[in-house]
Coordinates of N, CA and C in Angstrom, one line a residue:
M15 N 129.2 119.4 -7.1 CA 129.2 120.5 -6.1 C 128.9 119.9 -4.8
K16 N 128.0 118.9 -4.7 CA 127.6 118.3 -3.5 C 128.7 117.5 -2.9
N17 N 129.5 116.8 -3.8 CA 130.7 116.1 -3.3 C 131.7 117.0 -2.7
L18 N 131.9 118.2 -3.3 CA 132.9 119.1 -2.7 C 132.5 119.6 -1.3
I19 N 131.2 119.9 -1.1 CA 130.7 120.3 0.2 C 130.9 119.2 1.2
V20 N 130.6 118.0 0.8 CA 130.8 116.8 1.8 C 132.3 116.7 2.1
L21 N 133.2 116.8 1.1 CA 134.6 116.7 1.3 C 135.1 117.8 2.3
C22 N 134.7 119.0 2.1 CA 135.1 120.1 3.0 C 134.6 119.9 4.4
F23 N 133.4 119.5 4.5 CA 132.8 119.2 5.9 C 133.6 118.1 6.6
T24 N 133.9 117.0 5.8 CA 134.7 115.9 6.4 C 136.1 116.4 6.9
L25 N 136.7 117.2 6.0 CA 138.1 117.7 6.4 C 138.0 118.6 7.7
V26 N 137.0 119.4 7.8 CA 136.9 120.3 9.0 C 136.6 119.4 10.2
L27 N 135.7 118.4 10.1 CA 135.4 117.6 11.2 C 136.6 116.8 11.7
F28 N 137.4 116.2 10.8 CA 138.6 115.5 11.3 C 139.7 116.5 11.8
N29 N 139.8 117.7 11.3 CA 140.7 118.6 11.8 C 140.4 119.1 13.2
C30 N 139.1 119.3 13.5 CA 138.7 119.7 14.8 C 138.9 118.6 15.8
N31 N 138.7 117.4 15.5 CA 138.9 116.3 16.4 C 140.4 116.1 16.7
S32 N 141.2 116.1 15.7 CA 142.7 115.9 16.0 C 143.2 117.1 16.9
N33 N 142.8 118.3 16.6 CA 143.3 119.5 17.4 C 142.9 119.3 18.8
A34 N 141.6 118.9 19.1 CA 141.1 118.8 20.5 C 141.9 117.7 21.2
Q35 N 142.2 116.6 20.5 CA 142.9 115.5 21.2 C 144.3 115.9 21.5
K36 N 145.0 116.7 20.6 CA 146.3 117.1 20.9 C 146.3 118.1 22.1
S37 N 145.4 119.0 22.2 CA 145.3 119.9 23.3 C 145.2 119.2 24.6
E38 N 144.3 118.2 24.7 CA 144.2 117.5 25.9 C 145.5 116.8 26.3
K39 N 146.2 116.2 25.4 CA 147.4 115.5 25.7 C 148.5 116.5 26.1
E40 N 148.5 117.6 25.5 CA 149.6 118.6 25.8 C 149.3 119.2 27.2
E41 N 148.0 119.4 27.6 CA 147.7 120.0 28.8 C 147.9 119.1 30.0
S42 N 147.9 117.7 29.7 CA 148.0 116.8 30.8 C 149.5 116.4 31.1
K43 N 150.4 117.0 30.4 CA 151.8 116.7 30.5 C 152.3 117.1 31.9
V44 N 153.0 116.2 32.6 CA 153.5 116.5 34.0 C 155.0 116.7 33.8
F45 N 155.5 117.8 34.4 CA 156.9 118.2 34.3 C 157.6 117.9 35.6
K46 N 158.9 117.8 35.6 CA 159.8 117.5 36.7 C 159.6 118.6 37.8
I47 N 159.4 119.8 37.4 CA 159.2 120.9 38.4 C 157.8 121.4 38.2
T48 N 157.0 121.3 39.2 CA 155.6 121.8 39.1 C 155.4 122.7 40.4
K49 N 154.7 123.7 40.2 CA 154.3 124.7 41.3 C 152.9 125.2 41.0
T50 N 152.3 125.7 42.1 CA 151.0 126.3 42.0 C 151.1 127.6 41.3
E51 N 150.0 128.2 40.8 CA 150.0 129.5 40.2 C 150.6 130.5 41.2
N52 N 150.2 130.4 42.4 CA 150.7 131.4 43.4 C 152.2 131.3 43.7
E53 N 152.7 130.1 43.7 CA 154.1 129.9 43.8 C 154.9 130.5 42.7
W54 N 154.4 130.3 41.4 CA 155.1 130.9 40.3 C 155.0 132.4 40.3
K55 N 153.8 132.9 40.7 CA 153.7 134.4 40.8 C 154.6 135.0 41.9
A56 N 154.9 134.3 42.9 CA 155.8 134.8 44.0 C 157.2 134.8 43.5
Q57 N 157.6 133.8 42.6 CA 158.9 133.6 42.1 C 159.3 134.5 40.9
L58 N 158.3 134.7 40.0 CA 158.6 135.4 38.8 C 158.1 136.8 38.8
S59 N 158.7 137.6 37.9 CA 158.3 139.0 37.7 C 156.9 138.9 37.0
E60 N 156.2 140.0 36.9 CA 154.9 140.1 36.2 C 155.1 139.7 34.8
L61 N 156.1 140.2 34.1 CA 156.3 139.9 32.7 C 156.7 138.4 32.5
E62 N 157.6 137.9 33.4 CA 158.0 136.5 33.3 C 156.8 135.6 33.5
F63 N 156.0 135.9 34.5 CA 154.8 135.1 34.7 C 153.9 135.1 33.5
Y64 N 153.7 136.3 32.9 CA 152.8 136.4 31.7 C 153.4 135.5 30.6
V65 N 154.7 135.6 30.3 CA 155.2 134.8 29.2 C 155.3 133.4 29.5
L66 N 156.0 133.0 30.6 CA 156.2 131.6 31.0 C 155.0 130.8 31.4
R67 N 154.1 131.4 32.1 CA 153.0 130.6 32.7 C 151.7 130.8 32.0
Q68 N 151.6 132.0 31.2 CA 150.3 132.3 30.5 C 150.5 132.3 29.0
S69 N 151.7 131.8 28.5 CA 152.0 131.8 27.1 C 151.9 133.1 26.4
G70 N 152.3 134.2 27.1 CA 152.2 135.5 26.6 C 153.4 135.8 25.7
T71 N 153.4 136.9 25.0 CA 154.5 137.4 24.2 C 154.9 138.8 24.6
E72 N 156.2 139.0 24.8 CA 156.7 140.3 25.1 C 156.7 141.1 23.9
S73 N 156.8 142.4 24.0 CA 156.9 143.3 22.8 C 158.2 143.1 22.1
A74 N 158.1 143.1 20.8 CA 159.3 143.0 19.9 C 160.3 144.1 20.3
F75 N 161.6 143.7 20.2 CA 162.7 144.6 20.5 C 162.8 145.1 21.9
S76 N 162.0 144.5 22.9 CA 162.0 145.0 24.2 C 163.0 144.3 25.2
S77 N 163.5 143.2 24.8 CA 164.4 142.4 25.6 C 165.9 142.8 25.4
P78 N 166.6 143.1 26.5 CA 168.0 143.3 26.3 C 168.8 142.1 25.8
L79 N 168.2 140.9 25.9 CA 168.9 139.7 25.5 C 168.8 139.6 23.9
N80 N 168.0 140.4 23.3 CA 167.9 140.4 21.8 C 169.2 140.8 21.2
N81 N 169.9 141.7 21.8 CA 171.2 142.2 21.3 C 172.4 141.7 22.1
N82 N 172.2 140.7 22.9 CA 173.3 140.1 23.7 C 174.1 139.1 22.8
Y83 N 175.4 139.3 22.6 CA 176.2 138.3 21.9 C 177.4 137.9 22.7
T84 N 177.3 138.0 24.0 CA 178.3 137.5 24.9 C 178.3 135.9 24.9
K85 N 179.4 135.3 25.1 CA 179.5 133.8 25.1 C 178.9 133.3 26.4
G86 N 178.0 132.3 26.3 CA 177.4 131.7 27.4 C 176.2 130.9 27.1
T87 N 175.3 130.7 28.0 CA 174.2 129.8 27.9 C 172.9 130.5 28.4
Y88 N 171.8 130.3 27.6 CA 170.5 130.9 28.0 C 169.8 129.8 28.7
H89 N 169.4 130.2 30.0 CA 168.6 129.2 30.8 C 167.2 129.6 30.9
C90 N 166.4 128.7 31.4 CA 165.0 129.0 31.7 C 164.9 130.0 32.9
A91 N 164.2 131.1 32.8 CA 164.1 132.0 33.8 C 163.3 131.5 35.0
A92 N 162.5 130.4 34.8 CA 161.7 129.9 35.9 C 162.5 128.8 36.7
C93 N 163.2 127.9 36.0 CA 163.8 126.8 36.7 C 165.3 126.6 36.5
N94 N 165.9 127.5 35.7 CA 167.3 127.5 35.4 C 167.9 126.3 34.6
T95 N 167.0 125.7 33.8 CA 167.4 124.6 32.9 C 168.1 125.3 31.7
P96 N 169.3 124.8 31.3 CA 170.0 125.4 30.1 C 169.2 125.0 28.9
L97 N 168.9 126.0 28.0 CA 168.0 125.8 26.9 C 168.7 126.1 25.5
F98 N 169.5 127.1 25.5 CA 170.2 127.5 24.2 C 171.6 128.0 24.5
K99 N 172.5 127.7 23.5 CA 173.9 128.2 23.6 C 174.1 129.4 22.8
S100 N 174.9 130.3 23.2 CA 175.1 131.6 22.5 C 175.7 131.4 21.1
E101 N 176.4 130.3 20.9 CA 177.0 130.0 19.6 C 175.9 129.7 18.5
H102 N 174.7 129.5 19.0 CA 173.6 129.2 18.1 C 172.6 130.3 18.0
K103 N 173.0 131.5 18.5 CA 172.1 132.7 18.5 C 172.5 133.5 17.3
Y104 N 171.5 134.1 16.6 CA 171.7 134.9 15.5 C 170.7 136.1 15.4
D105 N 171.0 137.1 14.7 CA 170.1 138.2 14.5 C 169.1 137.9 13.4
S106 N 167.9 137.6 13.8 CA 166.8 137.2 12.8 C 166.1 138.5 12.3
G107 N 166.3 139.6 13.0 CA 165.6 140.8 12.6 C 164.1 140.8 13.1
S108 N 163.7 139.8 13.9 CA 162.3 139.7 14.3 C 162.0 140.5 15.5
G109 N 163.1 140.8 16.3 CA 162.8 141.6 17.5 C 162.8 140.7 18.8
W110 N 163.1 139.4 18.6 CA 163.2 138.5 19.7 C 164.5 137.7 19.6
P111 N 165.0 137.3 20.7 CA 166.2 136.4 20.7 C 165.9 135.2 19.8
S112 N 166.8 134.9 18.9 CA 166.6 133.8 17.9 C 167.8 132.9 17.9
F113 N 167.5 131.6 17.8 CA 168.5 130.6 17.8 C 168.2 129.6 16.7
D114 N 169.3 129.0 16.2 CA 169.0 128.0 15.1 C 168.9 126.6 15.6
R115 N 169.1 126.4 16.9 CA 168.8 125.1 17.5 C 168.8 125.2 19.0
E116 N 168.2 124.2 19.7 CA 168.1 124.2 21.1 C 169.0 123.2 21.7
I117 N 169.2 123.2 23.0 CA 169.9 122.1 23.7 C 169.0 120.9 23.8
K118 N 169.3 119.9 23.0 CA 168.5 118.7 22.9 C 168.1 118.1 24.3
G119 N 166.8 117.8 24.4 CA 166.2 117.2 25.6 C 165.8 118.2 26.6
N120 N 166.2 119.5 26.5 CA 165.8 120.5 27.5 C 164.7 121.4 27.0
V121 N 164.3 121.3 25.7 CA 163.2 122.1 25.2 C 162.2 121.1 24.6
G122 N 160.9 121.3 25.0 CA 159.8 120.5 24.5 C 159.0 121.2 23.5
F123 N 158.3 120.5 22.7 CA 157.5 121.1 21.6 C 156.0 120.6 21.7
S124 N 155.1 121.5 21.3 CA 153.7 121.2 21.2 C 153.1 122.0 20.0
T125 N 151.9 121.7 19.7 CA 151.2 122.4 18.6 C 150.3 123.5 19.2
D126 N 150.4 124.6 18.6 CA 149.7 125.8 19.0 C 148.7 126.2 17.8
H127 N 147.4 126.4 18.1 CA 146.4 126.8 17.2 C 145.8 128.1 17.6
K128 N 146.3 128.8 18.5 CA 145.7 130.0 19.1 C 145.4 131.1 18.1
L129 N 146.2 131.3 17.0 CA 146.0 132.3 16.1 C 145.2 131.9 14.8
G130 N 144.7 130.7 14.9 CA 143.9 130.2 13.8 C 144.7 129.5 12.7
Y131 N 146.0 129.3 13.0 CA 146.8 128.4 12.1 C 147.7 127.7 13.0
T132 N 148.4 126.6 12.5 CA 149.2 125.8 13.3 C 150.6 126.3 13.4
R133 N 151.1 126.4 14.6 CA 152.5 126.8 14.9 C 153.1 125.8 15.8
T134 N 154.4 125.7 15.8 CA 155.1 124.8 16.8 C 155.5 125.7 18.0
E135 N 155.0 125.4 19.1 CA 155.3 126.1 20.3 C 156.4 125.4 21.0
E136 N 157.3 126.1 21.7 CA 158.3 125.5 22.5 C 158.2 125.9 23.9
H137 N 158.6 124.9 24.8 CA 158.5 125.2 26.2 C 159.7 124.5 26.9
C138 N 160.0 124.9 28.1 CA 161.0 124.3 28.9 C 160.6 122.9 29.2
A139 N 161.4 121.9 28.9 CA 161.0 120.5 29.2 C 161.0 120.1 30.7
T140 N 161.6 121.0 31.5 CA 161.7 120.7 32.9 C 160.5 121.3 33.7
C141 N 160.1 122.5 33.4 CA 159.0 123.2 34.2 C 157.8 123.5 33.3
G142 N 157.9 123.3 32.0 CA 156.7 123.6 31.1 C 156.6 125.0 30.7
G143 N 157.5 125.9 31.1 CA 157.4 127.3 30.8 C 157.4 127.6 29.3
H144 N 156.4 128.5 28.9 CA 156.4 128.8 27.5 C 157.6 129.7 27.1
L145 N 158.2 129.3 26.0 CA 159.4 130.0 25.6 C 159.1 130.9 24.3
G146 N 158.4 130.3 23.4 CA 158.2 131.0 22.1 C 157.7 130.0 21.1
H147 N 158.1 130.2 19.8 CA 157.7 129.3 18.7 C 158.9 129.0 17.8
V148 N 158.8 128.0 17.1 CA 159.9 127.6 16.1 C 159.3 127.7 14.7
F149 N 160.1 128.3 13.8 CA 159.7 128.5 12.4 C 160.8 128.0 11.5
N150 N 160.4 127.7 10.3 CA 161.4 127.1 9.3 C 161.9 128.2 8.4
D151 N 162.2 129.4 8.9 CA 162.8 130.4 8.1 C 164.1 130.9 8.7
G152 N 164.8 130.0 9.3 CA 166.1 130.3 9.9 C 167.2 130.1 8.9
P153 N 168.5 130.2 9.4 CA 169.6 130.2 8.5 C 169.7 128.9 7.7
K154 N 169.7 129.0 6.4 CA 169.8 127.8 5.5 C 171.1 127.0 5.6
N155 N 172.2 127.7 6.1 CA 173.5 127.1 6.1 C 173.6 126.3 7.4
T156 N 172.6 126.3 8.3 CA 172.7 125.5 9.5 C 171.5 124.6 9.6
T157 N 170.5 124.9 10.5 CA 169.4 124.0 10.6 C 168.2 124.4 9.8
G158 N 168.1 125.7 9.4 CA 167.0 126.2 8.7 C 165.9 126.6 9.7
Q159 N 166.1 126.4 11.0 CA 165.1 126.8 12.0 C 165.4 128.1 12.7
R160 N 164.3 128.8 13.1 CA 164.4 130.0 13.9 C 163.6 129.7 15.1
H161 N 164.3 129.5 16.2 CA 163.6 129.5 17.6 C 163.5 130.9 18.0
C162 N 162.2 131.4 17.9 CA 161.9 132.8 18.3 C 161.5 132.8 19.7
V163 N 162.3 133.3 20.6 CA 162.1 133.1 22.0 C 161.9 134.4 22.7
N164 N 161.0 134.5 23.7 CA 160.8 135.6 24.5 C 162.0 135.8 25.4
G165 N 162.6 137.0 25.4 CA 163.7 137.2 26.3 C 163.3 137.1 27.8
A166 N 162.1 137.4 28.1 CA 161.6 137.3 29.5 C 161.6 135.9 30.0
A167 N 161.6 134.9 29.1 CA 161.6 133.5 29.5 C 163.0 133.0 29.8
L168 N 164.0 133.8 29.5 CA 165.4 133.4 29.6 C 166.2 134.2 30.6
K169 N 167.2 133.5 31.1 CA 168.2 134.0 32.0 C 169.6 133.7 31.4
F170 N 170.4 134.7 31.1 CA 171.7 134.5 30.5 C 172.7 134.2 31.5
V171 N 173.5 133.2 31.3 CA 174.7 132.8 32.2 C 175.9 132.9 31.3
A172 N 176.8 133.9 31.6 CA 178.0 134.1 30.8 C 179.0 133.0 31.1
D173 N 179.8 132.6 30.1 CA 180.9 131.7 30.3 C 182.0 132.4 31.2
D174 N 182.7 131.6 32.0 CA 183.7 132.2 32.8 C 185.0 132.4 32.1

């Protein structure tokens, strides 16, 4: 019994240290586009600021982009970086725009522990804006990934 308690304590100790180190590294990342909080507030709507700059989540089924299936590209609402292509969008039933893949190099990833368990958070690789999270319950016939993205973080640009 004593060995079990020591093992559990050791696991908790190492888990806490690695999470703290990851958080420090993630927060110190410098992006190509950086602005002050006031500059972002002046540029973005209240909802966009909440989602992109404060890692908020919009209400499920509230974004008009959730049901958008027009051909085009989804860009970052803060800096206009192309993030997702419409051909990779699908209806996940989650209430948020979902994609089975990102445009490589334009989306960055980090670890999120805010809800008490580990999730993969995704952000714009250019400005650092929070987009949403990636889960492994997407379409099995493609990537198996579900990029669950806040519509407020996106701007849709239709193909001509």
